[in-house]
Tab-separated table of C-alpha atoms and ligand atoms in Angstrom:
chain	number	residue	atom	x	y	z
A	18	UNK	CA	-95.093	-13.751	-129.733
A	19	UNK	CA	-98.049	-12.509	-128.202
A	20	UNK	CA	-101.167	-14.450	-128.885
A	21	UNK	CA	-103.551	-12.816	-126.635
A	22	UNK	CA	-106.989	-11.947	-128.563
A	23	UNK	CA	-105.831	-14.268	-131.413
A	24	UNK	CA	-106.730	-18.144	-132.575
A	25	UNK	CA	-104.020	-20.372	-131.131
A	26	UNK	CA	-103.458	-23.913	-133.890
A	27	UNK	CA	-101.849	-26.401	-131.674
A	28	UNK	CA	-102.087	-30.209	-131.270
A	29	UNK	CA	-104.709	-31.807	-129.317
A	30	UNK	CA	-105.805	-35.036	-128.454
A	31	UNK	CA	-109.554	-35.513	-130.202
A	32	UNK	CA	-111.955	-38.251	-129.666
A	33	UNK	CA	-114.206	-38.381	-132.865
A	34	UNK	CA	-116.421	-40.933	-131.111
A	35	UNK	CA	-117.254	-43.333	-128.767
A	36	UNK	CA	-114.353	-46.685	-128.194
A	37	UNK	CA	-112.211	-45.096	-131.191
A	38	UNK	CA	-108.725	-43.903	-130.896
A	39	UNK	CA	-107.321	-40.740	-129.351
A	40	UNK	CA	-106.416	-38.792	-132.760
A	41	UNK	CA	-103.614	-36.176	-132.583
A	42	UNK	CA	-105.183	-33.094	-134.918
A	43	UNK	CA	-104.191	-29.902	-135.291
A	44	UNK	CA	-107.202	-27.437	-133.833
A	45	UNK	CA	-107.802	-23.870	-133.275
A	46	UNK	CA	-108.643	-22.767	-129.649
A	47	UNK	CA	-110.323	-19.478	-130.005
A	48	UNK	CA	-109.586	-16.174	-127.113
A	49	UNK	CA	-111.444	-16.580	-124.103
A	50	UNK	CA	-114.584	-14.918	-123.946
A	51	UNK	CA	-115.781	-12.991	-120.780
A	52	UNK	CA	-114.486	-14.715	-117.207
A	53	UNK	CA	-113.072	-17.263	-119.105
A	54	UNK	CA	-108.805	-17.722	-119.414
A	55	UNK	CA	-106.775	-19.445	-121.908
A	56	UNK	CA	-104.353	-22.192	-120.303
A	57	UNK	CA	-101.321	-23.565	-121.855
A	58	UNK	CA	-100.598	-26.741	-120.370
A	59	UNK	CA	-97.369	-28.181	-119.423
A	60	UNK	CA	-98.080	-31.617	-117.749
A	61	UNK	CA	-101.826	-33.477	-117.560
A	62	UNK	CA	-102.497	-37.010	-115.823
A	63	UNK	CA	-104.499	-39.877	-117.010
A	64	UNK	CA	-107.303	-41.026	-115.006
A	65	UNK	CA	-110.161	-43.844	-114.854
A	66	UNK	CA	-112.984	-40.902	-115.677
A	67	UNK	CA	-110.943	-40.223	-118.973
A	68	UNK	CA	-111.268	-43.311	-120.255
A	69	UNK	CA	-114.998	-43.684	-118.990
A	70	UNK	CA	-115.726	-40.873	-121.453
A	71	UNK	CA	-114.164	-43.254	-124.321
A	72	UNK	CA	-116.297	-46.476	-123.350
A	73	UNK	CA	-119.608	-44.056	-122.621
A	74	UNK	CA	-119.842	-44.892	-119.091
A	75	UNK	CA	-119.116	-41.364	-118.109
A	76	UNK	CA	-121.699	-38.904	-120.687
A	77	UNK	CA	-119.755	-37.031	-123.039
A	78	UNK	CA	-120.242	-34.984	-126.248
A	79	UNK	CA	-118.891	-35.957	-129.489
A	80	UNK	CA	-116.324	-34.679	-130.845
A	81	UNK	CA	-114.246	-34.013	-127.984
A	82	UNK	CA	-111.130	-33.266	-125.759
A	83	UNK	CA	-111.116	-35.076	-122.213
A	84	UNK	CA	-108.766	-34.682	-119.862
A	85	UNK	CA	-109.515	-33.192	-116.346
A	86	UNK	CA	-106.236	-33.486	-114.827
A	87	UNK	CA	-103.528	-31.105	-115.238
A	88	UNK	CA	-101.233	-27.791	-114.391
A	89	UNK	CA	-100.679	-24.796	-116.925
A	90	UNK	CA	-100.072	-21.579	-117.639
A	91	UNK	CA	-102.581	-18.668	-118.005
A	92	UNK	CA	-101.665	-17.619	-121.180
A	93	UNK	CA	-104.518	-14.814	-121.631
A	94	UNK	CA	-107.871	-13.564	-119.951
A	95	UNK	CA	-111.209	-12.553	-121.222
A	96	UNK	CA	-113.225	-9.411	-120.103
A	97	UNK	CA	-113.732	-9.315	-116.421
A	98	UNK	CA	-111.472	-11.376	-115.044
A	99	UNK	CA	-109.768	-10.287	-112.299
A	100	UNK	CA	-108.880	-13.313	-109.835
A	101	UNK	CA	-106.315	-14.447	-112.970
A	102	UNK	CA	-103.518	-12.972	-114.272
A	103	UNK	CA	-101.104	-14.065	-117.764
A	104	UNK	CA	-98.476	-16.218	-116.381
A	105	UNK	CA	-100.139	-17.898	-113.614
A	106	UNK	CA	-99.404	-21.172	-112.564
A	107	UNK	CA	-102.667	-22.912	-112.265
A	108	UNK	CA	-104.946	-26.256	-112.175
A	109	UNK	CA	-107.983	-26.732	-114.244
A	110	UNK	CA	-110.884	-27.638	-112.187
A	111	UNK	CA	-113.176	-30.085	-112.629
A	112	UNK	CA	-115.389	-29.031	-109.785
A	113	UNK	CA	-115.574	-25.043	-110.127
A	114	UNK	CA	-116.527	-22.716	-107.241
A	115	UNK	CA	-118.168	-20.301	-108.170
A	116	UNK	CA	-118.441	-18.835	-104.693
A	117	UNK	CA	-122.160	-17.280	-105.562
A	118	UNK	CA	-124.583	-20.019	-106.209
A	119	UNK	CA	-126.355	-21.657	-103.472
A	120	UNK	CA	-124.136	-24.350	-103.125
A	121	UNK	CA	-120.811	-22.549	-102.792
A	122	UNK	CA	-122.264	-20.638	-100.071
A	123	UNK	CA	-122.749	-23.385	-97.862
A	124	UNK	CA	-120.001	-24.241	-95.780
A	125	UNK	CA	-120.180	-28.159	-96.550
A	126	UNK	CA	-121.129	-28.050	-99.918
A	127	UNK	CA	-118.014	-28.116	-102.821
A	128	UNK	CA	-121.609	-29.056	-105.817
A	129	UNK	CA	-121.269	-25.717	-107.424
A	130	UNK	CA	-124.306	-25.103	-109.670
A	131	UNK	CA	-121.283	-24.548	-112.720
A	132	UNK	CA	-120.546	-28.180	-112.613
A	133	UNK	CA	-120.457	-29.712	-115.890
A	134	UNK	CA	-121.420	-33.948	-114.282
A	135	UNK	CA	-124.227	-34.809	-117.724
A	136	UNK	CA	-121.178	-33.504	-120.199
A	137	UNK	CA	-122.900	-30.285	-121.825
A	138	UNK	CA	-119.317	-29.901	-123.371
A	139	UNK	CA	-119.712	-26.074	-123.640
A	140	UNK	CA	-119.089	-22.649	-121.949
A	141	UNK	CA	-121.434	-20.671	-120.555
A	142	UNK	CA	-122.140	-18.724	-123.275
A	143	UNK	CA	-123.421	-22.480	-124.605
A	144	UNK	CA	-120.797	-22.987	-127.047
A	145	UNK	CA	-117.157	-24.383	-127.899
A	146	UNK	CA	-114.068	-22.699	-127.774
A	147	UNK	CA	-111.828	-25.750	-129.996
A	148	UNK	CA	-112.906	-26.394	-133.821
A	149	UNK	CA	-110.963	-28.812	-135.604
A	150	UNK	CA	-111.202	-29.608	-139.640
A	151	UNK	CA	-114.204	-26.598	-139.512
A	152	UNK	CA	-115.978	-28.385	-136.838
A	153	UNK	CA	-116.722	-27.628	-133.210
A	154	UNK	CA	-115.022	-29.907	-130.690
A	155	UNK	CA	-116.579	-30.033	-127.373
A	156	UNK	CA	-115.169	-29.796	-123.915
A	157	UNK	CA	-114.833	-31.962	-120.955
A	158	UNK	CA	-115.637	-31.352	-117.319
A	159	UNK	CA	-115.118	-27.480	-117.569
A	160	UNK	CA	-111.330	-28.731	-118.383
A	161	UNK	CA	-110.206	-30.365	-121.879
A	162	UNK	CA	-106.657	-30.909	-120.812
A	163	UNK	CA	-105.256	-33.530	-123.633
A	164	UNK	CA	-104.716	-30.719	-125.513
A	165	UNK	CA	-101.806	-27.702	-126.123
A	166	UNK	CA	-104.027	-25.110	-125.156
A	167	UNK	CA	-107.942	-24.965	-123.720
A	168	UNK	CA	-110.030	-22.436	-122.221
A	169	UNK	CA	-112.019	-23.013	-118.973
A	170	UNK	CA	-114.215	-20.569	-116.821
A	171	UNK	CA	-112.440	-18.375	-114.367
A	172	UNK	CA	-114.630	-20.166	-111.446
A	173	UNK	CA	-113.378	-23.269	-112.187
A	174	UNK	CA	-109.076	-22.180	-111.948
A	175	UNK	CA	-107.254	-22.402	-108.676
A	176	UNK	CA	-103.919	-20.312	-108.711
A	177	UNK	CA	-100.952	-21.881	-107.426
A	178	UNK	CA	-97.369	-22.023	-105.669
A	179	UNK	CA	-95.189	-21.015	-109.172
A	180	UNK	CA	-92.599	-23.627	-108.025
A	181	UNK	CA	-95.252	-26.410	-107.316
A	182	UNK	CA	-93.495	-28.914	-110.128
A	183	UNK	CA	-96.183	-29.477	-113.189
A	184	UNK	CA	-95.780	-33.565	-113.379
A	185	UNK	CA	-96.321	-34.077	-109.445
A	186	UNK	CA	-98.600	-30.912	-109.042
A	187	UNK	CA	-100.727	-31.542	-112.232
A	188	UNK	CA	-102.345	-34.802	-109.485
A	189	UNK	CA	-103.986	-32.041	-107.550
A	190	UNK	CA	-106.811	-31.968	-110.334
A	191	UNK	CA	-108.047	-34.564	-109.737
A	192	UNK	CA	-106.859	-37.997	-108.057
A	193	UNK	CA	-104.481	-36.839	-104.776
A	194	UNK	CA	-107.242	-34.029	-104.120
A	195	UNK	CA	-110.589	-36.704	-104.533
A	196	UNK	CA	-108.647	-39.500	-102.345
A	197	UNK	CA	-106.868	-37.501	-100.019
A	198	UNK	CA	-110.308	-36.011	-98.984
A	199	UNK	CA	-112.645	-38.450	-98.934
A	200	UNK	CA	-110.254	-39.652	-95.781
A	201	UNK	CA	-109.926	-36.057	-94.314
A	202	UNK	CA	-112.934	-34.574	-95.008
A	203	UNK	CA	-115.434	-37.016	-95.534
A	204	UNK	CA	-115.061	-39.426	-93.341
A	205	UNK	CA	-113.136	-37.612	-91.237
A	206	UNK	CA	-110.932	-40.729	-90.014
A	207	UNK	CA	-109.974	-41.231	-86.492
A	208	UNK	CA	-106.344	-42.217	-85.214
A	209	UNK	CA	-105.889	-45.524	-84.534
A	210	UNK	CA	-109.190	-46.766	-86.385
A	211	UNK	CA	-109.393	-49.523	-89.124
A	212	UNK	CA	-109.716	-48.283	-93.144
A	213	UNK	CA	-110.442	-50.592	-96.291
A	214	UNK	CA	-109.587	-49.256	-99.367
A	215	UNK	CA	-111.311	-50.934	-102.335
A	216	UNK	CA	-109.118	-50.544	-106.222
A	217	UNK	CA	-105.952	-49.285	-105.751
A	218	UNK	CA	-105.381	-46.459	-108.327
A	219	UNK	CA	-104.430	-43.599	-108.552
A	220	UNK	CA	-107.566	-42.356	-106.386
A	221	UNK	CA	-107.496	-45.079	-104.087
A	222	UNK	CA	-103.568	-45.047	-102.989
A	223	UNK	CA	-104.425	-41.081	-102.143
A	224	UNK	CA	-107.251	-42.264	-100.297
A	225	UNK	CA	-104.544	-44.492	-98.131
A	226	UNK	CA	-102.002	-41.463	-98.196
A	227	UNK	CA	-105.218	-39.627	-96.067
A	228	UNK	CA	-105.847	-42.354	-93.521
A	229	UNK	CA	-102.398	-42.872	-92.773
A	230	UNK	CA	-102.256	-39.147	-92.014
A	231	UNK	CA	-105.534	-38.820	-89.757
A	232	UNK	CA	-103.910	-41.665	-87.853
A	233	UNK	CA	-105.223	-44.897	-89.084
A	234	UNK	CA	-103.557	-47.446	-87.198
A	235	UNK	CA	-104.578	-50.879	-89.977
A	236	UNK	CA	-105.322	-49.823	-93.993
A	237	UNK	CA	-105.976	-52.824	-95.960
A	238	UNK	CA	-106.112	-52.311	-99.391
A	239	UNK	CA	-108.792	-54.262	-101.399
A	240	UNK	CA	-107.963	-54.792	-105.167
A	241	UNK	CA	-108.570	-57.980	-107.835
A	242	UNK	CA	-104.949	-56.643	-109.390
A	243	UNK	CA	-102.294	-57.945	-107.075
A	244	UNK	CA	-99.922	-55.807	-108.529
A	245	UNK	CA	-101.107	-52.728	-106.678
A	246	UNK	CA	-100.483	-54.197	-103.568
A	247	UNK	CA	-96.183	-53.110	-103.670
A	248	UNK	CA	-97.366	-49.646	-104.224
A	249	UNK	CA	-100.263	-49.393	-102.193
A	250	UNK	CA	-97.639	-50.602	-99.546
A	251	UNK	CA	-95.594	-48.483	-100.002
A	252	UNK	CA	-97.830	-45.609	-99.588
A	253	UNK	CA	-99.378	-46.344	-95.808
A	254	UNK	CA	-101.077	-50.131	-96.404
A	255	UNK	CA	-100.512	-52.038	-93.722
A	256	UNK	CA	-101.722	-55.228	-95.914
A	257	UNK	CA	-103.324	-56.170	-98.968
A	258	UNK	CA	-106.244	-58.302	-99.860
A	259	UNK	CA	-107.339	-59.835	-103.205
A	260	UNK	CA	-111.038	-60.807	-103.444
A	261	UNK	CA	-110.189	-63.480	-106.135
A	262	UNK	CA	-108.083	-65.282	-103.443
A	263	UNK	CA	-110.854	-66.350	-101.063
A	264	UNK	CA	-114.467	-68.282	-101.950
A	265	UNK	CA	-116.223	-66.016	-98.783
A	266	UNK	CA	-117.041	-62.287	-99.704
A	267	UNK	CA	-115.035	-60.162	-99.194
A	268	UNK	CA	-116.683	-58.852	-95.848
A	269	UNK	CA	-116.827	-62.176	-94.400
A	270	UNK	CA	-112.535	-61.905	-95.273
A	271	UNK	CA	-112.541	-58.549	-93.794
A	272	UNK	CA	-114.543	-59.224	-90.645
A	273	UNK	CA	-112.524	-62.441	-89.785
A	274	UNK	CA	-109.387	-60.652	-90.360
A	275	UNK	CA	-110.143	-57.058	-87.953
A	276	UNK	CA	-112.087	-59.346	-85.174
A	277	UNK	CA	-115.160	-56.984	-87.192
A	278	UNK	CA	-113.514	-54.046	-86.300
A	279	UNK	CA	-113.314	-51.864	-89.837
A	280	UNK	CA	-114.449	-48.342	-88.888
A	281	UNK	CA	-114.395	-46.687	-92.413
A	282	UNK	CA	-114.547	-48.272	-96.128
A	283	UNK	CA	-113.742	-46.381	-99.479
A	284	UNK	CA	-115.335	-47.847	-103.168
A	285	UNK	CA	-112.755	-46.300	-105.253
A	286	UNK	CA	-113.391	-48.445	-108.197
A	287	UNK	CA	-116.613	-47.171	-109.878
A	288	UNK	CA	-118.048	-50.827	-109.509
A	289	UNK	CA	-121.744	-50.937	-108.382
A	290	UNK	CA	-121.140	-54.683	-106.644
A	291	UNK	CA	-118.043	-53.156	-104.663
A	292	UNK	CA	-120.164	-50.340	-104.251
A	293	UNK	CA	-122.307	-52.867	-101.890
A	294	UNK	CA	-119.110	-55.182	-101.006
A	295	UNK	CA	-117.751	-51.985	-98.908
A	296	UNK	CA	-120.464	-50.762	-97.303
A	297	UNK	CA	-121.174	-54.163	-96.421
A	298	UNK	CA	-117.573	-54.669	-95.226
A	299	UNK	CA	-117.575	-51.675	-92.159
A	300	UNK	CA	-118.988	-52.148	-88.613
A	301	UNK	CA	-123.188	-52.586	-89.031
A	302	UNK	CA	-123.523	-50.193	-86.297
A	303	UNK	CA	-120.578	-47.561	-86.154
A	304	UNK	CA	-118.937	-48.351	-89.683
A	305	UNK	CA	-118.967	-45.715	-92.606
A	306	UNK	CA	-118.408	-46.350	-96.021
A	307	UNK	CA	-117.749	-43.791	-98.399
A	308	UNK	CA	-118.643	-43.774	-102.636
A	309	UNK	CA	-115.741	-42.164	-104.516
A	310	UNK	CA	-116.028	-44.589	-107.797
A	311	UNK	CA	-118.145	-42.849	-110.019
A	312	UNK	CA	-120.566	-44.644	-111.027
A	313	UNK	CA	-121.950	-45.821	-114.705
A	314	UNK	CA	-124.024	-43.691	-115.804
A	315	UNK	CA	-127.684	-44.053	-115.625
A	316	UNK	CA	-126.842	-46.814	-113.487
A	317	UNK	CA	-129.504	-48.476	-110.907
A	318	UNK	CA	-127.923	-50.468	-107.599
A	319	UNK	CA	-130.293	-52.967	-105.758
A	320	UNK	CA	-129.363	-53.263	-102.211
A	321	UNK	CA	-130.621	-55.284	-98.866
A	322	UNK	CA	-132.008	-52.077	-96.987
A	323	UNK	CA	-130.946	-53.606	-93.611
A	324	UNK	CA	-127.366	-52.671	-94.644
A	325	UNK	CA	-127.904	-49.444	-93.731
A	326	UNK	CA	-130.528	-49.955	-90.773
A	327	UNK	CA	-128.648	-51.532	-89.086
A	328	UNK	CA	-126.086	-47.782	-88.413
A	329	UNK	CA	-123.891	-48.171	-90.966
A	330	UNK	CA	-123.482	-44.839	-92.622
A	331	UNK	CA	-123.011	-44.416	-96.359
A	332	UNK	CA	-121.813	-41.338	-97.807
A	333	UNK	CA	-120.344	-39.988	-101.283
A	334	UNK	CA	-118.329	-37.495	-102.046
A	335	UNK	CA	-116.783	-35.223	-105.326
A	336	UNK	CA	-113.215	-33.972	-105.529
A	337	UNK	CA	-112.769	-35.066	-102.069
A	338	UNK	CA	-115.311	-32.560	-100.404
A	339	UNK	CA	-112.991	-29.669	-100.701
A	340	UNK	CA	-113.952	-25.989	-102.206
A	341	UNK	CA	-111.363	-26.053	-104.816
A	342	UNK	CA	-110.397	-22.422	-105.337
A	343	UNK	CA	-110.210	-21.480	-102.028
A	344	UNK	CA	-108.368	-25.033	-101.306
A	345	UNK	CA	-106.091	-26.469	-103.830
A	346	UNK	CA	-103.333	-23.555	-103.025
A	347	UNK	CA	-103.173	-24.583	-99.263
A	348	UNK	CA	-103.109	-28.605	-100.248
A	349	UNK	CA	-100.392	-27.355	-103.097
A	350	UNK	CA	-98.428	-25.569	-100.270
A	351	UNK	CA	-98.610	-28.307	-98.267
A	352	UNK	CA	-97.304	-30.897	-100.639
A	353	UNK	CA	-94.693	-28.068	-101.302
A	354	UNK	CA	-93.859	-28.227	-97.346
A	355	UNK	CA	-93.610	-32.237	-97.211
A	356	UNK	CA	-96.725	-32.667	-96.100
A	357	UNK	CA	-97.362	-35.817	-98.386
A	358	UNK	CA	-95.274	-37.101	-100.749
A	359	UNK	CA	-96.453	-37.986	-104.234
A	360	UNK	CA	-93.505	-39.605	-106.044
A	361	UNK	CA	-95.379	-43.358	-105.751
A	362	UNK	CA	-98.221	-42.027	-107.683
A	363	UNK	CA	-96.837	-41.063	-110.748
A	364	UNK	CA	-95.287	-44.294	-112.589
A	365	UNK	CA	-94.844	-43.605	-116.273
A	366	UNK	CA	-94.242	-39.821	-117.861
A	367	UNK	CA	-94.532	-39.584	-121.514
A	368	UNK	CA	-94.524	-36.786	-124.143
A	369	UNK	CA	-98.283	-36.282	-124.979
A	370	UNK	CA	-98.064	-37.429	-128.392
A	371	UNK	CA	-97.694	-40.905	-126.137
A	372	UNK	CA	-100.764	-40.764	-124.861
A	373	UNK	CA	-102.812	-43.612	-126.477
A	374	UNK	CA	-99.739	-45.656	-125.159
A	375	UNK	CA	-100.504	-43.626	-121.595
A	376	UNK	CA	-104.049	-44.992	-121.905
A	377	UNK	CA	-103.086	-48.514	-122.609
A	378	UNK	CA	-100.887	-48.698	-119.514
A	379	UNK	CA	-103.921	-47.796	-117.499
A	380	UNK	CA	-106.259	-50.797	-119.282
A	381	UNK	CA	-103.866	-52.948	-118.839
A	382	UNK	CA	-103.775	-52.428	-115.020
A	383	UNK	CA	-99.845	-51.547	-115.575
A	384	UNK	CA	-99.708	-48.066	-114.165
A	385	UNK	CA	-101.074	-45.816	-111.180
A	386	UNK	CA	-100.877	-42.454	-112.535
A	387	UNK	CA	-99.206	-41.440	-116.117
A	388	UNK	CA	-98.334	-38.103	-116.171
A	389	UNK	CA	-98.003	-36.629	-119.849
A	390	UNK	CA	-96.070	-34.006	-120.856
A	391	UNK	CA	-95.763	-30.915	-123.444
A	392	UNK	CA	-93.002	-29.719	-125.317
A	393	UNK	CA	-92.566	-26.131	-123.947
H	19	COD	N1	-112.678	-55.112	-106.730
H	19	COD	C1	-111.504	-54.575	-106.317
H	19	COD	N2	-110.757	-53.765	-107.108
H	19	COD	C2	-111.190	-53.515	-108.351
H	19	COD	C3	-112.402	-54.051	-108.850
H	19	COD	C4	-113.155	-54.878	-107.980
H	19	COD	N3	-114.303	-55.421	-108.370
H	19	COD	N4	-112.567	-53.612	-110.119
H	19	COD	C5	-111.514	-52.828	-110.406
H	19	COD	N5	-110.675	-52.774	-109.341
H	19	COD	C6	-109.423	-52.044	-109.207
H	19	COD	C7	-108.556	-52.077	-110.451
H	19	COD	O1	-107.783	-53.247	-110.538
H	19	COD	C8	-107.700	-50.815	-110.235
H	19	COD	O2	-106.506	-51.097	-109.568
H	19	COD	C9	-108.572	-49.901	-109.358
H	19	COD	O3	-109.718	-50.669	-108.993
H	19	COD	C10	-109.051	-48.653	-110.093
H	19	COD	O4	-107.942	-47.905	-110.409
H	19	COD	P1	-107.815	-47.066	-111.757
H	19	COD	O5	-106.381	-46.654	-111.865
H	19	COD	O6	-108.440	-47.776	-112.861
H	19	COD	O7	-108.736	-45.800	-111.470
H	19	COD	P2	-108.432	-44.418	-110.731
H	19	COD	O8	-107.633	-44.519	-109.497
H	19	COD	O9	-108.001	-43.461	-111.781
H	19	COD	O10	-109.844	-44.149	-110.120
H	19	COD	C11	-110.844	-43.577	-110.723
H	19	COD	C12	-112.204	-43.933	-110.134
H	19	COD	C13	-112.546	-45.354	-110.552
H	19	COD	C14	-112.248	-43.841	-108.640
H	19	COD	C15	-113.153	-42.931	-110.785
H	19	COD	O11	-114.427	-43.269	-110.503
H	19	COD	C16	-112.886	-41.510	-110.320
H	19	COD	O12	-112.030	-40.852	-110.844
H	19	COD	N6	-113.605	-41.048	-109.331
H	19	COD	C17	-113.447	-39.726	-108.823
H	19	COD	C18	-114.735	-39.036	-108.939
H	19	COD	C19	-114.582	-37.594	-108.593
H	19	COD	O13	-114.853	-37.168	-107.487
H	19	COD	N7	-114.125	-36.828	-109.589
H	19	COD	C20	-113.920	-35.463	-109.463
H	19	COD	C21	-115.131	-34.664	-109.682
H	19	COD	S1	-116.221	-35.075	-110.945
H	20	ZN	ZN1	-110.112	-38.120	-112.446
């Protein structure tokens, strides 16, 4: 049947308000207006930021649909839209590019002014495309993925390799991509250096997947949840470290244990302390430390200034510093070639009606990544 122009009902996963219960509704997703598509989505993750939205650490409008992880199918295009086609295989993007704006013309910037970081939860045109029970339901980080159907701006869609498989490929929204380039492209590791990787999620064992790559001869993974450490292992950690195991902190530990030799740290745990634990735990003079936790917001981090006099250089980054669109297809074709392999990531799949079940796996520290997926 075609449904292009038309209201699509299908299931989606709505949050009516902050700490309650994903609720499985029917909704309507209306067409896509002008450079926007409508995506049909066979196979979304579940990530830390998605259940920040639920607690209120990340900002979010209520009613709505997170989600910000996923793969699909264009199912239809509004006016104007002419990088897209109906069929498409494609991922969501959390970070658009709009490839205009300031930003997107610099060649080391991936902040496109379209990024949606204080949770607006519309469209450009300032409204929603989902209503449920006759009221609007807002979106999430230009993506609303828990959901049968959503509609996103054109910007933010990267088109990809039709055979890239949706539960492997659907981690290319958002964890492999952030982790995998805050090692590549942000700190731009060096073979045979010393890495710490602090929380060992989803984001953080992609951060280890990149430093193993660039050459990293020691990764130590840094989590309070020992059982990480068999995965992280088995993804390019040469050893693991709990912080809960020793009385010193943790960059005492560290220091003792490289001779003070740890070239480049990662926060990938959103924590403001191990914020400071990991910049504190690379070389004062030549160490880096890079922020890919996002932090609480509103949040305010007191820190001993000398930290940073003394060289150490601390740096952030989004969705791994890359310029999605233009990117995602050649890290998709490279997964595609063997380039990485992501099978360790994913640890649970479940249909999507699942997915309160998917999010209490992740609270209870029990899985990396859980993949859900729709009925096609
Ligand atoms: N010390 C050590 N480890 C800790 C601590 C601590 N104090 N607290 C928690 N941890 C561990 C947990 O045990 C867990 O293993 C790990 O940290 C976090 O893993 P998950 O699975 O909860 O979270 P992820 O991997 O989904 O990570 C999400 C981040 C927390 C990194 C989240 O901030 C994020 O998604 N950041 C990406 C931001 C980004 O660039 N997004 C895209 C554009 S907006
Ligand atoms: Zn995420």
């Amino acid at each position: 049947m075609n449904t292009s122009g038309k209201v699509i009902k299908c299931k989606a996963a709505v949050l009516w308000g902050l700490e309650q219960p994903f609720s499985i509704e029917e909704i309507e997703v209306a067409p896509p207006k002008a450079h926007e598509v409508r995506i049909k989505i066979l196979a979304t993750g579940i990530c830390r930021t998605d259940n920040n939205a639920t607690t209120g650490v990340m900002p979010a409008k209520f009613p709505v649909i997170v989600g910000h992880e996923a793969v699909g199918i264009v199912e239809s295009i509004g006016e104007g839209v002419t990088s897209l086609k109906p069929g498409d295989k494609v991922i969501p993007l959390c970070v658009p590019q709009c490839g205009i704006c300031s930003n997107c013309l610099k060649p080391d910037s991936n902040y496109c002014d379209m990024l949606d970081i204080v949770g607006k939860g519309v469209l450009s045109d300032g409204t929603s495309r989902f209503t449920c029970k006759g009221k609007p339901v807002y979106h999430y980080m230009n993506t609303s993925t828990f959901t049968e159907y959503t509609v996103v701006r054109d910007v933010a869609v990267a088109k990809i390799d039709a055979a890239a498989p949706p539960e492997k490929a659907c981690l290319f929204g958002c964890a492999f991509t952030t982790g995998y380039g805050a090692a590549i492209n942000t700190a731009k590791v060096t073979p045979g250096s010393t890495c710490a990787v602090f929380g060992l999620g989803g984001v953080g064992l992609s951060v280890i997947i990149g430093c193993k790559i660039a050459g990293a001869s020691r990764i130590i993974g840094v989590d309070i949840n020992p059982r990480k450490f068999e995965k992280a292992k088995a993804v390019g950690a040469t050893e693991c470290v709990n912080p809960k195991d020793h009385t010193k902190p943790i960059s005492e530990v560290l220091k003792e244990m490289t001779g003070d030799s740890v070239r480049y740290t990662f926060e990938v745990t959103g924590n403001l302390d191990t914020m400071i634990d990991a910049l504190a735990s690379c070389h004062k003079n030549c160490g880096m430390s890079v922020v890919v936790g996002d932090p609480p917001a509103s949040s305010v981090l007191t820190f001993d200034p000398m930290l940073v006099f003394d060289g150490r250089t601390w740096k952030g980054c989004i969705f791994g510093g890359w310029k999605p669109v233009n990117d995602l297809p050649k890290l998709v074709s490279d997964f595609m070639a063997k380039k990485f392999n992501l099978d360790e990531l994913v640890t649970h799949v479940l249909p999507f009606d699942k997915i309160e079940e998917g999010f209490n796996l992740l609270k209870k520290g029990e899985s990396i990544r859980t993949v859900l997926t729709f009925q096609q």
